[in-house]
Short mmCIF file of C-alpha atoms in Angstrom, two decimals:
data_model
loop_
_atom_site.label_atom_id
_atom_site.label_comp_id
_atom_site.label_asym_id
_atom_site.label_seq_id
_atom_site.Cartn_x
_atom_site.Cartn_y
_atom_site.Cartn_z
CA UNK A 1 -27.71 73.18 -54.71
CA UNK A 2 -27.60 74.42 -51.43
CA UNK A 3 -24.41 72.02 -50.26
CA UNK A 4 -22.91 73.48 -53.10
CA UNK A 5 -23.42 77.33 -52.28
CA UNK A 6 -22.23 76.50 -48.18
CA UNK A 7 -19.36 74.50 -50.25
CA UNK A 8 -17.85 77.55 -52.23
CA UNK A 9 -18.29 80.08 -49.00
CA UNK A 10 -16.39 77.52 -46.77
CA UNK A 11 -13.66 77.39 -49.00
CA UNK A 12 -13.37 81.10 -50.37
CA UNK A 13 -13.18 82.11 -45.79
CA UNK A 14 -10.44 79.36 -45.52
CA UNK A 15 -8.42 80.69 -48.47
CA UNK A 16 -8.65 84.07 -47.11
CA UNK A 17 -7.31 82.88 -43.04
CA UNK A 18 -4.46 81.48 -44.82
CA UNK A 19 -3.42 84.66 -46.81
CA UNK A 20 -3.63 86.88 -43.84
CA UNK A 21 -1.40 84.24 -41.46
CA UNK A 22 0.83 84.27 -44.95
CA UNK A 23 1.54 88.41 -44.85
CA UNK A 24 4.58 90.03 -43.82
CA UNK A 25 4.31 92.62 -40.27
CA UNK A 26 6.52 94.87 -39.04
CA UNK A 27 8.66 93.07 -35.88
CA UNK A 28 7.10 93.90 -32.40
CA UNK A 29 8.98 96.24 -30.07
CA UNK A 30 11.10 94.70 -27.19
CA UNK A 31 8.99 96.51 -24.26
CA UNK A 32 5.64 95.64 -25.68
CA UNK A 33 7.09 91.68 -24.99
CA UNK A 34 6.30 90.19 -21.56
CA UNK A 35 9.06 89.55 -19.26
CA UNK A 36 9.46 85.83 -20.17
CA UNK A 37 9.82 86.55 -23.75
CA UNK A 38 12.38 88.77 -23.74
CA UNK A 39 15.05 86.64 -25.51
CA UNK A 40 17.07 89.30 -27.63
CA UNK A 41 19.09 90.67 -24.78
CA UNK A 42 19.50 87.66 -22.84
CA UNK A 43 23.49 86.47 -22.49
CA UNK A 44 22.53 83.05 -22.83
CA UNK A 45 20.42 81.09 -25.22
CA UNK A 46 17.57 79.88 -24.03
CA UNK A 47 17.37 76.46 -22.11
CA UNK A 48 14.36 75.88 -21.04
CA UNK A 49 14.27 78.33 -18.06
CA UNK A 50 11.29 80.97 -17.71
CA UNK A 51 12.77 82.71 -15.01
CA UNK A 52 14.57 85.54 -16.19
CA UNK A 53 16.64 85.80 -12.85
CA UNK A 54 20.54 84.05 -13.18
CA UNK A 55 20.84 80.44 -13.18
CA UNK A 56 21.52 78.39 -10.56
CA UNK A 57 21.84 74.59 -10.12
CA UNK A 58 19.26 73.44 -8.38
CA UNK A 59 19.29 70.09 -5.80
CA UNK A 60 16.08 68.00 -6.18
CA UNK A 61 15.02 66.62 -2.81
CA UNK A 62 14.49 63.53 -2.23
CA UNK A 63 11.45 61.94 -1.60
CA UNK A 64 10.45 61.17 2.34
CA UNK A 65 7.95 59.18 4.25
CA UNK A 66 9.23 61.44 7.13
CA UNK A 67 6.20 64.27 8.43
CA UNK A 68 6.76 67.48 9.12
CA UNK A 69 7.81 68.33 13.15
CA UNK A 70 4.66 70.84 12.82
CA UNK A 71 2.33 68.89 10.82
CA UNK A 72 -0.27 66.57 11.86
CA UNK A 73 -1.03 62.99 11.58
CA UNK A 74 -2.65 62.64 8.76
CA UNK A 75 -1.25 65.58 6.24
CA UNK A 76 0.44 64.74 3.28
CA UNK A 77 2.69 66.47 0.40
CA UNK A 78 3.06 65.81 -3.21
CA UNK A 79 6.03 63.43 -2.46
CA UNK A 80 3.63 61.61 0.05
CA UNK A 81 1.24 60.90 -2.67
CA UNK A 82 4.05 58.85 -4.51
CA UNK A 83 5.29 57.44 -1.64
CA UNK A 84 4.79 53.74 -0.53
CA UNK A 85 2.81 53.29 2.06
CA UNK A 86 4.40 52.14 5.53
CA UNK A 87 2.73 50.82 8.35
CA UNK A 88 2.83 52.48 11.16
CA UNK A 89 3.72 56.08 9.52
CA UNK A 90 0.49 58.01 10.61
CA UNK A 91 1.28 57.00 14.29
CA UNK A 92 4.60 59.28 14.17
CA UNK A 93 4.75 61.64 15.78
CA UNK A 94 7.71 64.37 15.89
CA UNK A 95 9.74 62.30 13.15
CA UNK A 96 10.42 59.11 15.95
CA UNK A 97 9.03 55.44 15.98
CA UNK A 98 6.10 54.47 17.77
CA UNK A 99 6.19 53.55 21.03
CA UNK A 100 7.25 49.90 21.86
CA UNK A 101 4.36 47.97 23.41
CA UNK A 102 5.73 45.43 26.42
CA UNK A 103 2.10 45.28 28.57
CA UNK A 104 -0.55 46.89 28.74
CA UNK A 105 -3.82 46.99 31.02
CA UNK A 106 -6.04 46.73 27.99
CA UNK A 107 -5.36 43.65 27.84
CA UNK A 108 -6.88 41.95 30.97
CA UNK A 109 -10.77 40.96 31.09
CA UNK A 110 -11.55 41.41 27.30
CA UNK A 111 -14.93 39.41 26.19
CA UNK A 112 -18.12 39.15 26.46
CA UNK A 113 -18.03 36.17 28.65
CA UNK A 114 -15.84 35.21 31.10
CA UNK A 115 -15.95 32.01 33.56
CA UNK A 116 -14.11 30.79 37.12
CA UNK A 117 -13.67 27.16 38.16
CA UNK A 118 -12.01 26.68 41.54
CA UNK A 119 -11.53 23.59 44.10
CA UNK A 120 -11.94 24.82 47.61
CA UNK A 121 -10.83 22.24 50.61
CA UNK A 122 -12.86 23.31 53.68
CA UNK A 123 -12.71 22.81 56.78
CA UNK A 124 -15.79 22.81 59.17
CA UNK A 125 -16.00 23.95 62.50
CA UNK A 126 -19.59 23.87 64.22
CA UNK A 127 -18.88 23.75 68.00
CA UNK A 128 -15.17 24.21 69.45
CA UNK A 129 -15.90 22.50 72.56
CA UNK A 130 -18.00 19.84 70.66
CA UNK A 131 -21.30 17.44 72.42
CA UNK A 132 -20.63 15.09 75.10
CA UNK A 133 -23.09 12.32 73.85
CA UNK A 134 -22.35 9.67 77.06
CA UNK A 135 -19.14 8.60 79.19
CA UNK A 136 -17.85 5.28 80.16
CA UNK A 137 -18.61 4.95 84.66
CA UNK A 138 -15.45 2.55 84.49
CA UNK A 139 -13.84 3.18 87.81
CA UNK A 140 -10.25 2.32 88.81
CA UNK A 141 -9.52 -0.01 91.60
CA UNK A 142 -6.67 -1.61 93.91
CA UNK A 143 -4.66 0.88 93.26
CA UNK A 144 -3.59 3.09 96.21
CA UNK A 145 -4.67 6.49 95.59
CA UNK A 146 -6.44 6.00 92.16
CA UNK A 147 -10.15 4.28 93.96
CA UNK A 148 -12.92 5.88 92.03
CA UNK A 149 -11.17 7.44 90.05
CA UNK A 150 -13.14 7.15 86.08
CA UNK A 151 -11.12 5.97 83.73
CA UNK A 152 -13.59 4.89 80.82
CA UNK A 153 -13.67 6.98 77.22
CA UNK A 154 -16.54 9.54 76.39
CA UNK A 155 -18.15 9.34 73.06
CA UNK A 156 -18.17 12.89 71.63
CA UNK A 157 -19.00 14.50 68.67
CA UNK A 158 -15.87 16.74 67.85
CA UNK A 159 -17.04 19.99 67.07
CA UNK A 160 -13.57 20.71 65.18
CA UNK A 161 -13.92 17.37 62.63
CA UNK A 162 -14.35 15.78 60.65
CA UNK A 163 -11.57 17.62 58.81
CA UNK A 164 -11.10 18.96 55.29
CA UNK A 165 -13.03 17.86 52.67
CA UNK A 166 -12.93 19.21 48.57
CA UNK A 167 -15.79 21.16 46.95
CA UNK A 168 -15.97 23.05 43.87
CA UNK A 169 -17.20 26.32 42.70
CA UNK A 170 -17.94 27.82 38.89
CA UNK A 171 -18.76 31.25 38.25
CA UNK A 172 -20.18 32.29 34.92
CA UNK A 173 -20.31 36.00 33.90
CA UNK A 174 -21.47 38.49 31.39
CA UNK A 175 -20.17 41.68 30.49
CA UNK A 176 -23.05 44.42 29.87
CA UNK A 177 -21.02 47.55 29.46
CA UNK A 178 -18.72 49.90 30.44
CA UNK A 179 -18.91 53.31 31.67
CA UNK A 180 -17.38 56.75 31.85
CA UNK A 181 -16.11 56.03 34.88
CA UNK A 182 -13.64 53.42 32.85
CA UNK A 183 -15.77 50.31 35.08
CA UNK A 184 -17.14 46.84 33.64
CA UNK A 185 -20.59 46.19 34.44
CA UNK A 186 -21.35 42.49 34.76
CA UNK A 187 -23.76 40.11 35.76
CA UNK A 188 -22.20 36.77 36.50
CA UNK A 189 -24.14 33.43 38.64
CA UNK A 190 -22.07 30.89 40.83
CA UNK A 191 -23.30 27.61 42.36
CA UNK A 192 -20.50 26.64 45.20
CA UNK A 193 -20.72 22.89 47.03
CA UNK A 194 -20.79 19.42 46.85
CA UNK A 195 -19.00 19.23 50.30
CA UNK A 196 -19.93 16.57 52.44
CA UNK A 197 -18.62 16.36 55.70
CA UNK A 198 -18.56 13.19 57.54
CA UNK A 199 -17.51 12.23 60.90
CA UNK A 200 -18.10 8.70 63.36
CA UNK A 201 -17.20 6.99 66.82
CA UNK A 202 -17.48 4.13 68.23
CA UNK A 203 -16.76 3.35 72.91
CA UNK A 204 -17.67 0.83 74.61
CA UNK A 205 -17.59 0.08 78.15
CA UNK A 206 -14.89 -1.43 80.07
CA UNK A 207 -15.11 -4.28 82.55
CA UNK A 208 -14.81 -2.52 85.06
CA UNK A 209 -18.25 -0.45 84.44
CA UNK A 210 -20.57 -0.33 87.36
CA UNK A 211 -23.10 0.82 85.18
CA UNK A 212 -22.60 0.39 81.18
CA UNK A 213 -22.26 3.96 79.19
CA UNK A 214 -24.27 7.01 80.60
CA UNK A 215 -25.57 9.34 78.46
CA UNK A 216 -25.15 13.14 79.29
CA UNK A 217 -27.83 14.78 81.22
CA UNK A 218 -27.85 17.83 78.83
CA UNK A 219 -29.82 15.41 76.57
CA UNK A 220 -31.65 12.70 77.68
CA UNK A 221 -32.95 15.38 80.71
CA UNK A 222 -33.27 12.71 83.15
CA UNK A 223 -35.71 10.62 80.39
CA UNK A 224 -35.44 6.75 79.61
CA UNK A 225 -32.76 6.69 77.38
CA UNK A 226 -29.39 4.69 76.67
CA UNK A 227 -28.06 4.50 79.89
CA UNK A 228 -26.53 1.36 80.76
CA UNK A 229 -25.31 0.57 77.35
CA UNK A 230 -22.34 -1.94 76.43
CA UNK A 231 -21.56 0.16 73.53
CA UNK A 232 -22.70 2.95 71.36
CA UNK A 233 -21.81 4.52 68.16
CA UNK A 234 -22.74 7.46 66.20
CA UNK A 235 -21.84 9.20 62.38
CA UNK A 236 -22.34 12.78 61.80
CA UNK A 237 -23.31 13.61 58.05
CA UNK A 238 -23.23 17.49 56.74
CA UNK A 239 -23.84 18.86 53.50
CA UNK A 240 -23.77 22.28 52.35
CA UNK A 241 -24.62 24.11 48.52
CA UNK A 242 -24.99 27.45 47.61
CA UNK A 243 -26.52 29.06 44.47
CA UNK A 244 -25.78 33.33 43.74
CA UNK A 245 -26.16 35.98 41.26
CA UNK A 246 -24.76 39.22 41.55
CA UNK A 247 -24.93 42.42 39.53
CA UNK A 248 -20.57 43.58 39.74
CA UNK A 249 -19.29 46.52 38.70
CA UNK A 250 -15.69 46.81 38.42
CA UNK A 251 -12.58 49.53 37.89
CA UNK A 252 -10.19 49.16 35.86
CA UNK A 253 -6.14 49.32 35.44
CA UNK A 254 -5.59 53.39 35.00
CA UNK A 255 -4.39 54.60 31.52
CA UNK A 256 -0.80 52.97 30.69
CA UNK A 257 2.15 54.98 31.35
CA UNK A 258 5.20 56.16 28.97
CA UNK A 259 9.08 55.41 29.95
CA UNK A 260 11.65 56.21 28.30
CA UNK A 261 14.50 53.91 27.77
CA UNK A 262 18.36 55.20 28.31
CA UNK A 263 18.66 54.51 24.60
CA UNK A 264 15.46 57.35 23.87
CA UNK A 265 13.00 54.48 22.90
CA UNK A 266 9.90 55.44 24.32
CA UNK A 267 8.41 51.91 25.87
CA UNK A 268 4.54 52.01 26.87
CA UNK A 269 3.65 49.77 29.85
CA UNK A 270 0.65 48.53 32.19
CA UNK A 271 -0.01 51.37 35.17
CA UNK A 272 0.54 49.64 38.44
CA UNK A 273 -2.97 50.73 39.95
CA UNK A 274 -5.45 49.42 43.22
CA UNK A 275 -8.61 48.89 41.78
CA UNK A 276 -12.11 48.49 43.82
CA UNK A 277 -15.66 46.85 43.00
CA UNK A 278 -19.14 46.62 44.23
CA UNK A 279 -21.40 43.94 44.07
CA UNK A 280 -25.23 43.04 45.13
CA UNK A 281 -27.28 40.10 44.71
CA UNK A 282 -29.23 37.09 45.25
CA UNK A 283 -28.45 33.90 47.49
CA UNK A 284 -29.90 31.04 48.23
CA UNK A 285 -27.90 28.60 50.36
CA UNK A 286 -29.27 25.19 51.51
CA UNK A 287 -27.40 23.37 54.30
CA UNK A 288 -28.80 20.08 55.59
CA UNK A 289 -27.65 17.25 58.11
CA UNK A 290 -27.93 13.75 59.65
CA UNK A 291 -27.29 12.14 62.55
CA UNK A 292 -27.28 8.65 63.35
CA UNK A 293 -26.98 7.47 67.06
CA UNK A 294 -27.04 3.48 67.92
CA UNK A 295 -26.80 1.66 71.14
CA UNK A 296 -26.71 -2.07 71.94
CA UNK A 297 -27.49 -3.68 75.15
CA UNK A 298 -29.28 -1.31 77.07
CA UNK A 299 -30.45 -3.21 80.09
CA UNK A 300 -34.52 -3.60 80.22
CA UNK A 301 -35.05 -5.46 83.16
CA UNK A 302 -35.29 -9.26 84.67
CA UNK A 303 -31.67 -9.57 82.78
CA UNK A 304 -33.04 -8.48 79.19
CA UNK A 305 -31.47 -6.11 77.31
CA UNK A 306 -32.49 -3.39 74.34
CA UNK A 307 -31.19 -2.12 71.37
CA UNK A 308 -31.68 1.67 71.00
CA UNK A 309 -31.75 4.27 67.64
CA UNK A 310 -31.82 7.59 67.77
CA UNK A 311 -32.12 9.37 64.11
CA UNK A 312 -32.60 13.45 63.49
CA UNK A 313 -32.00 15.27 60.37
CA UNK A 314 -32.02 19.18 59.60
CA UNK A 315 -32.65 21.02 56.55
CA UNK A 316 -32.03 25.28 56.15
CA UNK A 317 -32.90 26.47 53.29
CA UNK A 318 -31.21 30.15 53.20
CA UNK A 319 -32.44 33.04 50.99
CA UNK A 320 -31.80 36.64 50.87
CA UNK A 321 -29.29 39.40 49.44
CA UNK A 322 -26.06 40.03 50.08
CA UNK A 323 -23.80 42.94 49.38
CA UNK A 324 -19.57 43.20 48.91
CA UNK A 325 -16.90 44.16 47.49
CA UNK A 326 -13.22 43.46 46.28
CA UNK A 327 -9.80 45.93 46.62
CA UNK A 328 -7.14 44.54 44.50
CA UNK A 329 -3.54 45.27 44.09
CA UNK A 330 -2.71 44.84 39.73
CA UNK A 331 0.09 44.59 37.85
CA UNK A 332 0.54 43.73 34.54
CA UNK A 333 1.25 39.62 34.89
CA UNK A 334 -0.32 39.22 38.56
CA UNK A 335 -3.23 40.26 40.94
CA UNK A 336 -3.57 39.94 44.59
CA UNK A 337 -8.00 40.72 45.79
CA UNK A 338 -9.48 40.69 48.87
CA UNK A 339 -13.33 40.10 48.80
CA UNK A 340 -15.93 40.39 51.15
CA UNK A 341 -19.34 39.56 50.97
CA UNK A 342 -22.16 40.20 53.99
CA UNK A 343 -25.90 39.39 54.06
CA UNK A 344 -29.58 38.87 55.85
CA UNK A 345 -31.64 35.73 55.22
CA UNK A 346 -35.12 34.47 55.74
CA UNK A 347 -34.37 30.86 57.04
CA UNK A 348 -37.20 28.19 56.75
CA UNK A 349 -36.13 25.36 58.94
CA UNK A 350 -37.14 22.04 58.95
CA UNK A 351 -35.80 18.70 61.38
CA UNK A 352 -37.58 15.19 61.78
CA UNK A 353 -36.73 12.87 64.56
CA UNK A 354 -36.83 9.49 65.88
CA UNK A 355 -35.99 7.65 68.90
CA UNK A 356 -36.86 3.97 70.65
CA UNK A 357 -35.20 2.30 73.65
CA UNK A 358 -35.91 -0.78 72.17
CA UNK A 359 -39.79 -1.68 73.22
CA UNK A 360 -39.43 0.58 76.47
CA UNK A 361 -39.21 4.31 74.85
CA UNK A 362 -39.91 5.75 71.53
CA UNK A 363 -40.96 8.92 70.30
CA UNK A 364 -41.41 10.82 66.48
CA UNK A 365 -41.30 14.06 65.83
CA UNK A 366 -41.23 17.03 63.33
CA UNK A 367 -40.41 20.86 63.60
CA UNK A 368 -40.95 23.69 61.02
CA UNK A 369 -39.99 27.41 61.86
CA UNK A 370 -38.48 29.90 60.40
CA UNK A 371 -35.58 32.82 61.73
CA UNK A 372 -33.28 35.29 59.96
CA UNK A 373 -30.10 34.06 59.39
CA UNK A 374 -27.01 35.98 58.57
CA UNK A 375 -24.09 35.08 56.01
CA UNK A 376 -20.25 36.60 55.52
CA UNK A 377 -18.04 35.45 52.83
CA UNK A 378 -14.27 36.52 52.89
CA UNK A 379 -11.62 36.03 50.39
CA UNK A 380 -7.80 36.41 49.43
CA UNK A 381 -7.37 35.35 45.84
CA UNK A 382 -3.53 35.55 43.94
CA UNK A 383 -3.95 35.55 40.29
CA UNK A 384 -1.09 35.07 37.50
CA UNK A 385 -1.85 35.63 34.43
CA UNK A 386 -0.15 32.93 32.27
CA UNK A 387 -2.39 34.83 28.60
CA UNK A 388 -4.21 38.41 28.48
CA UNK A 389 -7.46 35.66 28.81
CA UNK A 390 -6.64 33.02 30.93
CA UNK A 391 -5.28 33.31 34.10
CA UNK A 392 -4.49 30.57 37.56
CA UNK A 393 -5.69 31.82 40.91
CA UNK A 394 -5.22 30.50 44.58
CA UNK A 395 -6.51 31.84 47.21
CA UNK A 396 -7.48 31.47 51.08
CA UNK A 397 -11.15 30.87 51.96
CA UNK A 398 -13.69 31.95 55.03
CA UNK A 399 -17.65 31.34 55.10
CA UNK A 400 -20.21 31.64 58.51
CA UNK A 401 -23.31 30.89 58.77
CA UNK A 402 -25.07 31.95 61.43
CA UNK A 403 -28.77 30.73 63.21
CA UNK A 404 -29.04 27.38 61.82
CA UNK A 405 -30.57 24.46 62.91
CA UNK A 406 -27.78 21.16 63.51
CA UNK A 407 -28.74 17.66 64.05
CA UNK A 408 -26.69 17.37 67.47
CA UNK A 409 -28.24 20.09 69.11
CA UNK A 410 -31.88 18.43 68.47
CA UNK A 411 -31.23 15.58 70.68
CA UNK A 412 -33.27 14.80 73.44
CA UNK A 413 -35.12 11.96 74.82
CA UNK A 414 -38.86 14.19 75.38
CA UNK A 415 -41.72 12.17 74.25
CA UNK A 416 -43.38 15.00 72.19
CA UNK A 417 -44.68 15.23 68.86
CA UNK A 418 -44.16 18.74 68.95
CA UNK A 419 -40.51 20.15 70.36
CA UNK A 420 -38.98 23.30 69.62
CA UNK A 421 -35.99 23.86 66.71
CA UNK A 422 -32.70 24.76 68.66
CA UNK A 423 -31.52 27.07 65.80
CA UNK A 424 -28.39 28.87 67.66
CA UNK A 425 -26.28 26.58 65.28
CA UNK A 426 -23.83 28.10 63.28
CA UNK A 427 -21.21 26.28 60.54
CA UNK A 428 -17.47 28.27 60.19
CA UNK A 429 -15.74 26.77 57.02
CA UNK A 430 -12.17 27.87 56.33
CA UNK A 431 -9.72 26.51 53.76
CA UNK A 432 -7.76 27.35 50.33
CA UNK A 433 -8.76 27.36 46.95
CA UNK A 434 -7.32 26.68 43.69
CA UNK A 435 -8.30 27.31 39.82
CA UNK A 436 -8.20 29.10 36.59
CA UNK A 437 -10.41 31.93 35.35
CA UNK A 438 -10.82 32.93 31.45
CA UNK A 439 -11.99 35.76 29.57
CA UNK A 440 -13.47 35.46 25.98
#
């Protein structure tokens, strides 16, 4: 009953709407239209235009991926919102094309890790004028002039050889961060050696000898020793290794530069820049040598003759810290450093000798002391960078070593189990290096 009475009232409202929207109305006056509506006195019928202004064609533009001069990177306009997407676009600036990249310094030492692997050929100088270990007493005669004059060889160990000899060095790094300053902090180790420089000589006496080989007085200190020997001969054995970490810190190439082309292209390039680093650290450097001196026929009396040995070896073992730095001249395919590298060590020496003059002579001895030693490194390394990561370097090499202990200046012929450690030594090696160095 009751979805009958809501029924008929429904029906009877809806009947009524449509007989009021049905009725006839008196037509609206023109002013009481609003402006856009206002069709009776308009010369034209209407088209679609609002406005009520005169018509005028009007020129669509078309859309652009172009910005606005004044607009920022970034903004965008209705047409934008259509447009398709080009790479690139929200890096223009004042309607042009990026800038073309050729180099750029960002490039260069990018990693994490980065590593150096060089060959250096060394040359070792420990005493220009050298030792003088014994001379030949062969005198010239019946020749006018020339009696008594010495004409026998010296045995001497060459303080300029034995020469060059190869080594090889590797550097492994770590980069730890980088700071306002725009500089690389890194920690990197290096272990430098393998060298092994050897050197030997053989004289003998001549027939004219009135008294076989002499040794020097500056070592046997007027001591039974090899005197009167038919021939003697010697080789001279040095080794030298070194083990360092530093803590580096590093500039870098300044912010690239702009340059415009004569055709307007702006070109963006590596800034030519001198760049400087620091570095401290740890070494420990361990050099160590051997010398082996022989002599045959040393004359012992009633016509018998000895054999004689004399055999000393030396061991430094080098640690302290050390302190440097580099100055380089870069450029966006090449680099041209000069490093230098100074420090103090605690030196704990070590030599053990032993002599005999066959059943005559012999004596045995070891020496422990210790000193402060002082190292300086120098370098001039060219790099060329054939990738941003990987470049080949060459270079020219310098390392002293100063207050060392050497086997030739521990010869004597002192019976004592107890002789002091000549440890004015020092070991110059000079040479050139080549290698590559990588970044990843």
């Amino acid at each position: 009953m009751k979805n009958n009475i809501a029924f008929a009232i429904i029906t009877t409202f809806s009947l009524a709407a449509c007989q009021a929207l049905a009725q006839s109305g008196e037509e609206m006056p023109l002013e009481a239209l609003p402006p856009g509506l206002e069709l009776s006195d308009s010369e034209v019928p209407f088209d679609g235009q609002l406005d009520s202004g005169p018509l005028t064609p009007d020129v669509i533009p078309a859309p652009t991926n172009e910005l606005s001069p004044f607009s920022t990177s970034g903004s965008s306009t209705e047409d934008d919102a259509i447009a398709p997407f080009v790479p690139g676009a929200n890096m223009r600036e004042y309607g042009c094309e990026p800038a073309l990249l050729e180099s750029t310094g960002t490039w260069l030492r990018r990693g994490f890790w980065y590593a150096q692997a060089d060959m250096v050929i060394l040359n070792r100088t420990w005493e220009r004028k050298g030792l003088l270990l014994a001379t030949d007493a062969t005198l010239l005669q019946g020749a006018p002039g020339l009696n008594g004059i010495r004409a026998g060889n010296d045995l001497n160990i060459d303080g300029n050889k034995p020469g060059a000899d190869g080594t090889f060095r590797l550097t492994l790094g770590r980069f730890l961060f980088r700071d306002e300053a725009n500089r690389d902090h890194t920690t990197e180790f290096s272990w430098w050696g393998d060298g092994h420089w050897n050197q030997e000589a053989r004289v003998a006496a001549g027939q004219n000898a009135t008294a076989g080989l002499q040794v020097s007085n500056f070592i046997d200190r007027l001591n039974t020793s090899f005197d009167g020997a038919s021939d003697m001969r010697f080789v001279y054995e040095s080794h030298m290794d070194s083990f360092e970490w530093n803590y580096h810190v590093k500039q870098r190439m300044s912010r690239d530069r702009m340059e415009m082309q004569p055709s307007g292209q702006w070109v963006r390039k590596a800034h030519n820049s001198v760049t400087y680093s620091y570095l401290a650290g740890l070494r420990f450097i361990n050099h160590r040598e051997a010398l082996d001196w022989t002599a045959n026929d040393i004359p012992a009396g009633g016509g018998l003759t000895e054999d004689g040995k004399y055999f000393v070896t030396t061991d430094n073992n080098l640690l302290g810290t050390q302190v440097g730095g580099t100055a380089a001249i870069e450029r966006d395919r090449w680099s041209l450093e000069v490093l230098g590298k100074i420090g103090g060590y605690w030196n704990a020496m070590d030599t053990n000798s032993l002599f005999n003059v066959g059943a005559v002579a012999s004596n045995q001895a070891n020496g422990e002391e210790d000193t402060l030693s002082t190292v300086g490194e120098a370098r001039l390394i060219g790099r060329w960078h054939l990738r941003p990561n990987l470049s080949i370097r060459a270079g020219i090499e310098l390392l002293w070593i100063d207050s060392i202990a050497l086997a030739p200046q521990q010869l004597n012929f002192i019976q004592s189990a107890n002789l002091p450690i000549a440890e004015s030594g020092d070991s110059v090696y000079m040479g050139t290096s080549f290698g590559l160095e990588s970044y990843w």
